XYZ file of C-alpha atoms in Angstrom:
312
model
C 136.905 89.157 114.286
C 137.465 92.360 112.383
C 134.796 95.020 112.073
C 134.324 94.247 108.364
C 133.829 90.572 109.084
C 131.387 91.385 111.870
C 129.481 93.573 109.494
C 129.363 90.884 106.840
C 128.072 88.310 109.348
C 125.444 90.681 110.615
C 124.327 91.427 107.094
C 124.030 87.727 106.326
C 121.943 87.141 109.443
C 119.740 90.063 108.610
C 119.045 88.430 105.205
C 117.438 85.495 107.048
C 115.041 87.574 109.120
C 111.621 88.363 107.671
C 110.570 91.985 107.632
C 107.186 93.305 108.641
C 105.335 95.061 105.825
C 102.081 95.861 107.700
C 100.593 94.870 110.996
C 99.648 91.389 109.717
C 101.946 90.799 106.731
C 105.642 89.761 106.904
C 107.998 88.976 104.025
C 111.377 87.386 103.541
C 113.350 84.442 102.112
C 112.339 80.808 101.774
C 114.456 79.737 104.769
C 112.113 81.823 106.991
C 109.984 78.691 107.093
C 112.486 77.063 109.466
C 112.436 79.898 111.997
C 109.910 78.258 114.288
C 110.194 80.742 117.113
C 109.592 83.659 114.830
C 106.613 82.029 113.167
C 105.010 81.150 116.484
C 105.744 84.460 118.251
C 104.273 86.415 115.368
C 101.231 84.129 114.964
C 101.950 83.345 111.313
C 99.409 80.869 109.952
C 99.330 81.757 106.265
C 102.152 81.433 103.796
C 102.383 82.839 100.252
C 105.271 81.692 98.034
C 106.132 83.945 95.056
C 108.130 82.778 92.041
C 109.156 79.367 93.465
C 108.294 76.215 91.475
C 105.296 74.421 92.934
C 107.107 71.078 93.250
C 109.728 72.768 95.328
C 107.195 74.481 97.550
C 105.433 71.152 97.973
C 108.652 69.504 99.135
C 109.482 72.279 101.608
C 105.937 72.342 103.003
C 105.396 68.576 103.072
C 105.590 68.653 106.843
C 102.945 71.319 107.234
C 99.543 70.194 108.353
C 96.604 71.747 106.529
C 94.980 72.045 109.932
C 97.853 74.247 111.259
C 98.775 76.349 108.265
C 97.671 77.335 104.780
C 100.076 77.666 101.808
C 99.451 79.427 98.511
C 102.035 79.817 95.792
C 102.255 82.053 92.724
C 103.854 80.009 89.983
C 103.026 81.193 86.498
C 104.982 78.294 84.931
C 103.126 75.533 86.829
C 101.958 72.722 84.635
C 100.534 69.600 86.341
C 101.318 67.541 83.253
C 105.083 68.312 83.334
C 107.043 65.067 83.592
C 108.273 64.319 87.056
C 109.297 61.368 89.236
C 106.560 59.361 90.892
C 107.482 60.667 94.350
C 107.534 64.300 93.169
C 104.147 63.865 91.501
C 102.625 62.287 94.598
C 104.044 64.959 96.878
C 102.881 67.839 94.645
C 99.406 66.329 94.118
C 98.878 65.788 97.848
C 100.103 69.300 98.569
C 97.778 70.897 96.067
C 94.750 68.869 97.103
C 94.992 69.437 100.840
C 95.988 73.116 100.701
C 93.407 73.901 98.019
C 90.694 72.271 100.165
C 91.783 74.365 103.157
C 91.719 77.548 101.098
C 88.196 76.818 99.819
C 86.924 76.029 103.308
C 88.448 79.159 104.783
C 86.971 81.342 102.059
C 83.598 79.732 102.594
C 83.772 80.338 106.320
C 84.765 84.021 105.951
C 82.020 84.531 103.412
C 79.422 82.909 105.642
C 80.616 84.853 108.647
C 80.308 88.132 106.821
C 76.786 87.407 105.619
C 75.785 86.514 109.124
C 77.366 89.613 110.664
C 76.099 92.018 108.060
C 72.741 90.527 106.839
C 71.377 93.854 105.586
C 74.517 95.752 104.783
C 73.827 95.948 101.099
C 70.713 95.890 98.899
C 72.643 94.375 95.980
C 72.491 90.632 95.300
C 76.282 90.471 95.305
C 77.639 88.204 98.104
C 79.026 90.265 101.028
C 82.676 89.007 100.686
C 82.668 89.673 96.978
C 82.229 93.365 97.702
C 85.627 93.363 99.419
C 87.411 91.408 96.612
C 88.530 92.108 93.040
C 87.339 88.634 91.884
C 84.392 86.508 93.041
C 85.052 84.538 96.225
C 84.402 81.107 94.557
C 87.564 81.825 92.511
C 89.664 80.975 95.545
C 89.392 77.191 95.583
C 92.974 76.309 94.502
C 96.253 77.133 96.158
C 98.344 77.422 92.961
C 98.089 80.737 91.221
C 99.251 80.949 87.574
C 97.740 84.327 86.797
C 99.996 87.055 85.358
C 99.611 90.755 84.723
C 97.038 92.755 86.687
C 95.107 89.574 87.707
C 98.155 88.461 89.715
C 97.985 91.580 91.842
C 94.222 91.354 92.271
C 94.441 87.756 93.411
C 97.377 88.479 95.779
C 95.462 91.278 97.502
C 92.245 89.267 97.582
C 94.069 86.459 99.351
C 95.434 88.865 101.957
C 91.952 90.288 102.442
C 90.508 86.820 102.984
C 93.284 85.933 105.421
C 92.833 89.152 107.324
C 89.044 88.794 107.605
C 89.452 85.253 108.912
C 91.186 86.597 112.080
C 93.095 83.308 112.173
C 96.665 84.680 112.079
C 99.232 86.644 110.181
C 100.836 86.119 106.781
C 104.375 85.395 105.595
C 105.104 86.186 101.918
C 108.374 84.645 100.713
C 110.525 84.085 97.683
C 113.798 82.156 97.228
C 116.129 84.856 98.598
C 113.552 87.452 99.683
C 115.088 89.934 97.180
C 113.429 88.934 93.915
C 111.660 91.349 91.638
C 108.420 89.321 91.656
C 108.267 89.529 95.443
C 108.860 93.282 95.365
C 106.073 93.894 92.848
C 103.384 92.040 94.783
C 104.428 93.835 98.005
C 104.231 97.191 96.188
C 100.793 96.307 94.987
C 99.637 95.691 98.604
C 101.064 99.011 99.738
C 99.117 100.641 96.903
C 95.982 98.632 97.742
C 96.050 99.728 101.395
C 97.274 103.230 100.712
C 95.713 104.298 97.370
C 97.224 107.757 97.494
C 100.787 106.395 97.659
C 102.866 106.677 94.514
C 104.812 103.750 93.009
C 108.076 105.396 94.015
C 106.989 105.926 97.578
C 105.912 102.279 97.842
C 109.242 101.072 96.488
C 111.231 103.305 98.827
C 109.198 102.033 101.748
C 109.831 98.364 100.937
C 113.579 99.077 100.377
C 113.776 100.842 103.724
C 112.450 97.651 105.320
C 114.788 95.328 103.380
C 117.814 97.272 101.966
C 119.001 94.148 100.167
C 116.385 94.781 97.508
C 118.925 96.921 95.712
C 118.562 94.979 92.485
C 114.998 96.155 92.164
C 115.223 99.319 90.133
C 112.277 101.622 89.527
C 112.430 101.385 85.698
C 112.126 97.578 85.810
C 109.456 97.458 88.529
C 107.130 100.238 87.436
C 106.783 98.798 83.997
C 106.191 95.361 85.363
C 103.282 93.740 83.503
C 100.047 94.763 85.233
C 101.460 96.967 88.085
C 100.738 100.356 86.508
C 97.330 99.012 85.375
C 96.604 97.894 88.967
C 97.578 101.386 90.140
C 95.119 102.836 87.596
C 92.373 100.642 88.903
C 92.984 101.881 92.431
C 92.983 105.471 91.227
C 89.635 104.925 89.454
C 88.187 103.339 92.557
C 89.278 106.272 94.723
C 87.744 108.797 92.271
C 84.590 107.010 91.299
C 84.039 104.743 94.282
C 84.029 101.582 92.188
C 85.677 98.281 92.814
C 86.241 96.330 96.055
C 86.155 97.933 99.416
C 89.552 97.612 101.068
C 89.236 96.269 104.611
C 90.221 98.490 107.456
C 93.942 98.658 107.885
C 96.681 100.303 109.860
C 99.156 99.892 107.114
C 99.593 103.605 106.446
C 102.979 104.680 105.198
C 105.020 106.649 107.685
C 106.151 110.116 106.674
C 109.591 108.809 107.430
C 109.625 105.234 106.162
C 113.205 104.725 107.248
C 112.367 105.379 110.912
C 109.389 103.049 110.705
C 111.486 100.292 109.039
C 114.211 100.668 111.682
C 111.670 100.311 114.466
C 110.158 97.171 112.880
C 113.589 95.616 112.377
C 114.450 96.332 116.001
C 111.187 94.676 117.177
C 112.535 91.396 115.826
C 114.667 89.965 118.583
C 118.058 88.319 118.301
C 116.352 85.108 119.407
C 114.629 84.993 116.035
C 117.989 85.151 114.310
C 119.431 82.309 116.390
C 116.418 80.082 115.646
C 117.430 79.337 112.107
C 117.816 75.660 111.505
C 117.816 73.114 108.644
C 114.380 71.824 109.410
C 111.468 72.966 107.253
C 108.564 71.460 109.212
C 106.372 74.102 110.703
C 103.733 73.826 113.484
C 102.065 77.167 114.167
C 98.849 76.258 116.057
C 95.507 75.660 114.449
C 93.554 77.398 111.806
C 90.001 77.071 112.947
C 88.099 76.117 109.757
C 84.466 75.194 110.019
C 84.260 72.315 107.620
C 80.461 72.449 107.595
C 80.386 76.027 106.505
C 78.492 76.555 103.299
C 79.964 78.394 100.333
C 78.971 81.755 99.083
C 75.926 82.199 96.897
C 76.601 81.386 93.274
C 78.285 84.429 91.691
C 78.952 85.272 88.082
C 82.543 84.516 87.250
C 84.369 87.316 85.534
C 87.561 85.496 84.625
C 88.607 82.301 82.915
C 90.507 79.816 85.057
C 92.774 76.948 84.115
C 91.915 73.520 85.478
C 93.515 73.023 88.810
C 94.988 76.509 89.095
C 93.902 80.079 89.580
C 95.014 82.131 86.722
């Protein structure tokens, strides 16, 4: 095989491998779901789909047990009343019901755990978990997110906060090819959330250093993405005036040389992970320990309007 052909094959394989954004967040293409060895070795229990139709996510994740994994998807075009075949409707409905229940239970458990651990941390009547989120914790009772604009970035980062605080496992964020603009923008928002002093350009360069195939994501199209600059302004205001949610402790600090850090992370992913790609989409990743008897958070004032059956 010629050098050019070897390079092309290596590049294709690299497209299938998820990259590591922070210590507990990975991102990549849809077919990452079939890389069982990778998912297990990196303790991935939470999955966030971005820009993939809900009925398609439901089909790919139909083999996932809600006891073993939790799936949330961002689908601004989702409409439960859209005509579909009986089998598609049943699959999508079951997927939404089981995963939404798991999300609500997990959020309740995290909230109850924080109130038990920090009973006198704050004198305000606001629930403890709510102080770490952009939106009230009771918002997170549905696994389909239709929100757009700045709310999309708030919800995305709130979900990552809840997953991190659960200590149940790591997160895989995925899109169809792993190179879409929508995926890049939510990843940028998380870099900004965990590193408020980082600029939009630095966040983009960092993500591109991790996944060079994101060449189609140009600054002019990303930075003017609906809600991203507004989200950056919210973070700036929070850092100046001390308002807004408290970001959880994180080690996701940008390296002075993002390329070196990206190279190290790519090298940490072994060749065994590349060879583990298969056609199967069923995932078994252990167990998410959800206390089904855990009570929900105290009733909080809702600050957003939600569509029935979705978060958005």
